[in-house]
Coordinates of N, CA, C and O in Angstrom, one line a residue:
M1 N -89.1 48.4 11.4 CA -90.0 49.1 10.6 C -91.4 48.9 11.2 O -91.7 47.8 11.6
S2 N -92.2 49.9 11.1 CA -93.6 49.8 11.4 C -94.4 49.8 10.1 O -94.3 50.7 9.3
L3 N -95.3 48.8 10.0 CA -96.3 48.9 8.9 C -97.6 49.3 9.5 O -98.2 48.6 10.3
V4 N -98.0 50.5 9.1 CA -99.3 51.1 9.6 C -100.2 51.1 8.4 O -100.0 51.7 7.4
S5 N -101.3 50.4 8.5 CA -102.3 50.3 7.5 C -103.7 50.9 8.0 O -104.3 50.3 8.9
V6 N -104.1 52.0 7.3 CA -105.3 52.6 7.7 C -106.5 52.1 6.9 O -106.3 52.0 5.6
G7 N -107.6 51.8 7.5 CA -108.7 51.2 6.8 C -108.4 49.8 6.4 O -108.6 49.4 5.3
V8 N -107.9 49.1 7.4 CA -107.3 47.8 7.1 C -108.3 46.7 6.6 O -107.9 45.8 5.9
G9 N -109.6 46.9 6.9 CA -110.6 45.9 6.5 C -110.2 44.5 7.0 O -109.9 44.4 8.2
S10 N -110.2 43.5 6.2 CA -109.9 42.1 6.6 C -108.4 41.8 6.8 O -108.1 40.8 7.4
G11 N -107.6 42.7 6.3 CA -106.1 42.5 6.4 C -105.5 41.6 5.4 O -104.3 41.2 5.5
E12 N -106.3 41.2 4.4 CA -105.7 40.3 3.4 C -104.6 40.9 2.6 O -103.6 40.2 2.4
K13 N -104.7 42.1 2.1 CA -103.6 42.8 1.4 C -102.4 43.0 2.3 O -101.3 42.9 1.8
E14 N -102.7 43.4 3.5 CA -101.6 43.6 4.4 C -100.8 42.3 4.7 O -99.6 42.4 4.9
R15 N -101.5 41.2 4.8 CA -100.8 39.9 4.9 C -99.8 39.7 3.8 O -98.6 39.3 4.0
I16 N -100.2 40.0 2.6 CA -99.3 39.8 1.4 C -98.1 40.7 1.6 O -97.0 40.3 1.3
L17 N -98.3 42.0 1.9 CA -97.3 42.9 2.1 C -96.3 42.5 3.2 O -95.1 42.5 3.1
L18 N -96.9 42.1 4.3 CA -96.0 41.6 5.4 C -95.2 40.4 5.0 O -94.0 40.3 5.4
E19 N -95.8 39.4 4.3 CA -95.0 38.3 3.9 C -93.8 38.7 3.0 O -92.7 38.2 3.2
E20 N -94.0 39.7 2.2 CA -92.9 40.1 1.3 C -91.9 40.9 2.1 O -90.7 40.8 1.8
L21 N -92.3 41.7 3.1 CA -91.4 42.4 3.9 C -90.5 41.4 4.7 O -89.3 41.7 4.9
I22 N -91.1 40.4 5.2 CA -90.4 39.4 6.0 C -89.4 38.7 5.1 O -88.2 38.5 5.5
K23 N -89.8 38.3 3.9 CA -88.8 37.7 2.9 C -87.6 38.6 2.7 O -86.5 38.2 2.6
K24 N -87.9 39.9 2.4 CA -86.9 40.8 2.1 C -85.9 41.0 3.3 O -84.7 41.0 3.1
N25 N -86.5 41.1 4.4 CA -85.7 41.2 5.7 C -84.8 40.0 5.8 O -83.6 40.2 6.1
L26 N -85.3 38.8 5.6 CA -84.5 37.6 5.8 C -83.4 37.5 4.8 O -82.3 37.0 5.0
A27 N -83.7 37.9 3.5 CA -82.7 37.9 2.4 C -81.6 38.9 2.6 O -80.5 38.6 2.2
E28 N -81.9 40.0 3.2 CA -80.9 41.1 3.3 C -80.1 41.1 4.5 O -79.0 41.7 4.5
R29 N -80.5 40.5 5.6 CA -79.8 40.6 6.8 C -79.5 39.2 7.4 O -80.4 38.3 7.4
P30 N -78.4 39.0 8.0 CA -78.1 37.8 8.8 C -79.1 37.7 9.9 O -79.6 38.7 10.4
A31 N -79.4 36.5 10.4 CA -80.4 36.3 11.4 C -80.1 37.2 12.7 O -81.1 37.6 13.3
S32 N -78.9 37.4 13.0 CA -78.6 38.2 14.2 C -78.9 39.7 14.0 O -78.9 40.4 14.9
E33 N -79.1 40.1 12.7 CA -79.3 41.6 12.5 C -80.7 41.8 12.0 O -81.0 42.9 11.4
K34 N -81.7 41.0 12.3 CA -83.0 41.2 11.8 C -83.6 42.5 12.3 O -83.5 42.8 13.5
V35 N -84.3 43.2 11.5 CA -85.0 44.4 11.9 C -86.4 44.0 12.2 O -87.1 43.4 11.4
P36 N -86.8 44.2 13.4 CA -88.2 43.8 13.8 C -89.2 44.6 13.0 O -89.0 45.8 12.7
I37 N -90.3 43.9 12.7 CA -91.4 44.6 12.0 C -92.6 44.6 13.0 O -92.9 43.6 13.6
I38 N -93.2 45.8 13.1 CA -94.4 45.9 13.9 C -95.5 46.3 13.0 O -95.4 47.2 12.2
Y39 N -96.6 45.6 13.1 CA -97.8 45.7 12.3 C -98.9 46.4 13.1 O -99.3 45.9 14.1
Y40 N -99.3 47.6 12.5 CA -100.4 48.3 13.2 C -101.6 48.4 12.2 O -101.7 49.3 11.4
P41 N -102.6 47.5 12.3 CA -103.8 47.6 11.5 C -104.7 48.6 12.2 O -104.9 48.5 13.4
V42 N -105.1 49.6 11.4 CA -106.0 50.7 12.0 C -107.3 50.7 11.2 O -107.3 50.7 10.0
D43 N -108.4 50.7 12.0 CA -109.7 50.8 11.4 C -110.7 51.4 12.4 O -110.4 51.3 13.6
I44 N -111.8 52.0 11.9 CA -112.8 52.5 12.9 C -113.6 51.4 13.4 O -114.4 51.6 14.4
N45 N -113.6 50.2 12.8 CA -114.3 49.0 13.2 C -113.4 48.1 14.0 O -112.5 47.5 13.4
S46 N -113.7 47.8 15.3 CA -112.9 47.0 16.1 C -112.9 45.5 15.6 O -111.9 44.8 15.7
Q47 N -114.0 45.1 15.0 CA -114.1 43.7 14.5 C -113.1 43.5 13.3 O -112.5 42.5 13.2
L48 N -113.0 44.6 12.5 CA -112.1 44.5 11.3 C -110.6 44.5 11.8 O -109.8 43.8 11.3
V49 N -110.3 45.3 12.8 CA -109.0 45.2 13.4 C -108.7 43.8 13.9 O -107.6 43.3 13.7
D50 N -109.6 43.2 14.7 CA -109.4 41.9 15.2 C -109.2 40.9 14.0 O -108.4 40.0 14.1
L51 N -110.0 41.0 13.0 CA -109.9 40.1 11.8 C -108.5 40.3 11.1 O -107.9 39.3 10.8
A52 N -108.0 41.5 11.0 CA -106.7 41.8 10.4 C -105.6 41.2 11.3 O -104.7 40.6 10.8
L53 N -105.7 41.3 12.6 CA -104.8 40.7 13.5 C -104.8 39.2 13.4 O -103.7 38.6 13.4
E54 N -105.9 38.6 13.2 CA -106.0 37.2 13.1 C -105.4 36.7 11.8 O -104.7 35.7 11.8
K55 N -105.5 37.5 10.7 CA -104.9 37.1 9.4 C -103.4 37.1 9.5 O -102.7 36.3 8.8
A56 N -102.8 37.9 10.4 CA -101.4 37.9 10.6 C -100.9 37.1 11.8 O -99.7 37.2 12.1
R57 N -101.8 36.4 12.4 CA -101.5 35.7 13.7 C -100.2 34.8 13.6 O -99.4 34.9 14.5
D58 N -100.0 34.1 12.5 CA -98.8 33.2 12.4 C -97.6 33.8 11.9 O -96.5 33.2 11.8
L59 N -97.6 35.1 11.6 CA -96.4 35.8 11.0 C -95.5 36.2 12.1 O -96.0 36.7 13.2
P60 N -94.2 36.2 11.9 CA -93.2 36.5 13.0 C -93.0 38.1 13.1 O -91.9 38.6 12.9
V61 N -94.1 38.8 13.3 CA -94.0 40.2 13.5 C -94.8 40.6 14.8 O -95.7 39.8 15.2
E62 N -94.5 41.7 15.4 CA -95.2 42.2 16.5 C -96.5 42.8 15.9 O -96.4 43.5 14.9
K63 N -97.6 42.7 16.7 CA -98.9 43.2 16.2 C -99.5 44.1 17.2 O -99.6 43.6 18.4
K64 N -100.0 45.2 16.8 CA -100.7 46.1 17.7 C -101.9 46.7 17.0 O -101.7 47.7 16.2
G65 N -103.1 46.3 17.2 CA -104.3 46.8 16.5 C -104.7 48.1 17.1 O -104.6 48.3 18.3
I66 N -105.2 49.0 16.3 CA -105.6 50.3 16.7 C -107.0 50.6 16.1 O -107.2 50.5 14.9
V67 N -108.0 50.9 17.0 CA -109.3 51.4 16.6 C -109.2 52.9 16.6 O -109.0 53.6 17.6
G68 N -109.3 53.5 15.4 CA -109.3 54.9 15.3 C -109.5 55.4 13.8 O -109.7 54.6 12.9
F69 N -109.5 56.7 13.7 CA -109.7 57.4 12.4 C -108.4 57.9 11.9 O -107.5 58.1 12.6
I70 N -108.3 58.0 10.6 CA -107.1 58.6 10.0 C -106.9 60.0 10.5 O -105.7 60.4 10.6
E71 N -107.9 60.7 10.9 CA -107.7 62.0 11.5 C -107.0 62.0 12.8 O -106.4 63.0 13.2
D72 N -106.9 60.8 13.4 CA -106.2 60.7 14.7 C -104.7 60.5 14.5 O -103.9 60.3 15.4
M73 N -104.2 60.5 13.2 CA -102.8 60.2 12.9 C -101.8 61.0 13.7 O -100.8 60.4 14.2
P74 N -102.0 62.3 14.0 CA -101.0 63.0 14.8 C -100.8 62.4 16.2 O -99.7 62.4 16.7
L75 N -101.9 61.9 16.8 CA -101.8 61.3 18.1 C -101.3 59.8 18.0 O -100.5 59.4 18.8
L76 N -101.7 59.1 17.0 CA -101.3 57.7 16.8 C -99.8 57.5 16.5 O -99.2 56.6 17.0
K77 N -99.3 58.5 15.7 CA -97.9 58.3 15.3 C -96.9 58.3 16.4 O -95.8 57.8 16.3
E78 N -97.3 58.8 17.6 CA -96.4 58.8 18.7 C -96.1 57.4 19.2 O -95.1 57.2 19.9
H79 N -96.9 56.4 18.8 CA -96.7 55.0 19.2 C -95.9 54.2 18.2 O -95.5 53.1 18.5
W80 N -95.7 54.7 17.0 CA -95.1 54.0 15.9 C -93.5 54.1 16.1 O -93.0 55.1 16.4
R81 N -92.9 53.0 15.7 CA -91.4 53.0 15.7 C -91.0 53.4 14.3 O -91.5 52.9 13.3
L82 N -90.0 54.3 14.2 CA -89.5 54.7 12.9 C -88.5 53.7 12.3 O -87.9 53.0 13.1
P83 N -88.5 53.5 11.0 CA -89.2 54.2 10.0 C -90.6 53.5 9.8 O -90.8 52.4 10.3
V84 N -91.5 54.2 9.2 CA -92.9 53.8 9.0 C -93.2 53.6 7.6 O -92.8 54.4 6.7
L85 N -93.8 52.5 7.3 CA -94.4 52.3 5.9 C -95.9 52.5 6.2 O -96.6 51.6 6.7
F86 N -96.4 53.7 5.8 CA -97.8 54.0 6.0 C -98.6 53.6 4.7 O -98.2 54.0 3.6
S87 N -99.6 52.8 4.9 CA -100.3 52.3 3.7 C -101.8 52.5 3.8 O -102.4 52.5 4.9
I88 N -102.4 52.7 2.6 CA -103.8 52.8 2.5 C -104.1 51.8 1.3 O -103.8 52.2 0.1
L89 N -104.4 50.6 1.6 CA -104.5 49.6 0.5 C -105.9 49.2 0.1 O -106.1 48.6 -0.9
G90 N -106.9 49.7 0.8 CA -108.3 49.4 0.4 C -108.9 50.7 -0.2 O -108.3 51.5 -0.8
N91 N -110.2 50.8 -0.1 CA -110.9 51.9 -0.6 C -111.0 53.1 0.3 O -111.8 54.0 0.1
T92 N -110.3 53.0 1.4 CA -110.3 54.1 2.4 C -110.0 55.5 1.7 O -110.6 56.5 2.1
F93 N -109.1 55.5 0.8 CA -108.8 56.8 0.1 C -110.0 57.4 -0.5 O -110.1 58.6 -0.5
C94 N -110.9 56.6 -1.0 CA -112.1 57.1 -1.7 C -113.1 57.8 -0.7 O -114.0 58.5 -1.1
N95 N -112.9 57.6 0.6 CA -113.8 58.1 1.6 C -113.4 59.6 2.0 O -114.1 60.2 2.8
Y96 N -112.3 60.1 1.5 CA -111.8 61.4 1.8 C -111.5 62.2 0.6 O -111.2 61.7 -0.5
E97 N -111.4 63.5 0.8 CA -110.9 64.4 -0.3 C -109.4 64.1 -0.5 O -108.7 64.1 0.5
P98 N -109.0 64.0 -1.7 CA -107.5 63.7 -1.9 C -106.6 64.7 -1.3 O -105.6 64.3 -0.7
E99 N -106.9 66.0 -1.4 CA -106.1 67.0 -0.8 C -105.9 66.9 0.7 O -104.9 67.1 1.3
F100 N -107.0 66.5 1.4 CA -107.0 66.4 2.8 C -106.1 65.2 3.2 O -105.2 65.4 4.1
I101 N -106.3 64.0 2.6 CA -105.6 62.9 3.1 C -104.1 63.0 2.7 O -103.2 62.6 3.5
L102 N -103.8 63.5 1.5 CA -102.4 63.6 1.1 C -101.7 64.7 2.0 O -100.5 64.5 2.4
K103 N -102.3 65.7 2.4 CA -101.8 66.7 3.3 C -101.5 66.1 4.7 O -100.5 66.3 5.3
L104 N -102.5 65.4 5.2 CA -102.4 64.7 6.5 C -101.2 63.8 6.5 O -100.4 63.8 7.5
V105 N -101.1 63.0 5.5 CA -99.9 62.0 5.4 C -98.6 62.8 5.4 O -97.7 62.5 6.1
Y106 N -98.6 63.8 4.5 CA -97.3 64.6 4.4 C -96.9 65.3 5.7 O -95.7 65.3 6.0
E107 N -97.9 65.8 6.4 CA -97.6 66.5 7.7 C -97.2 65.5 8.8 O -96.5 66.0 9.8
N108 N -97.5 64.2 8.7 CA -97.2 63.3 9.8 C -96.1 62.3 9.6 O -95.8 61.5 10.5
L109 N -95.6 62.2 8.3 CA -94.5 61.2 8.1 C -93.2 61.9 8.3 O -93.1 63.1 8.1
E110 N -92.2 61.2 8.8 CA -90.9 61.7 9.1 C -90.0 61.4 7.9 O -90.3 60.5 7.1
Q111 N -88.8 62.0 7.9 CA -87.8 61.6 6.9 C -87.5 60.1 7.0 O -87.3 59.6 8.1
G112 N -87.5 59.4 5.9 CA -87.2 58.0 5.9 C -88.5 57.2 5.9 O -88.4 56.0 5.6
D113 N -89.6 57.7 6.2 CA -90.9 57.0 6.2 C -91.3 56.9 4.7 O -90.9 57.6 3.8
L114 N -92.2 55.9 4.5 CA -92.7 55.7 3.1 C -94.3 55.7 3.2 O -94.9 55.3 4.2
F115 N -94.9 56.1 2.0 CA -96.3 56.1 1.9 C -96.7 55.2 0.7 O -96.2 55.4 -0.4
F116 N -97.5 54.2 1.0 CA -97.9 53.2 -0.1 C -99.4 53.3 -0.2 O -100.2 53.0 0.7
L117 N -99.8 53.7 -1.4 CA -101.2 53.9 -1.7 C -101.6 52.9 -2.8 O -101.0 52.8 -3.8

């Protein structure tokens, strides 16, 4: 699974979510069948991306920070491994018109992907 978080900020909320995803993964699957988790913190501020990566440094997940805008989602999604848990956990949603952001998410998620707002 790929956890993609747009407007990641400091990454504190994402760390909590990652910890729970890791626990769920360990509880549901034998060690030999672990599903790898890839964490993609996305923000327009490179320092915040670095901070979010640092917050998850000790977690057993692959990490790939992305500096970009939510409008870049059609290009960025080519790098994500399916399924995707696409999240907006901060105040990023408030920076956009709801119709725009919901349409963008709808158009770019595939069957089996999830959106967490």
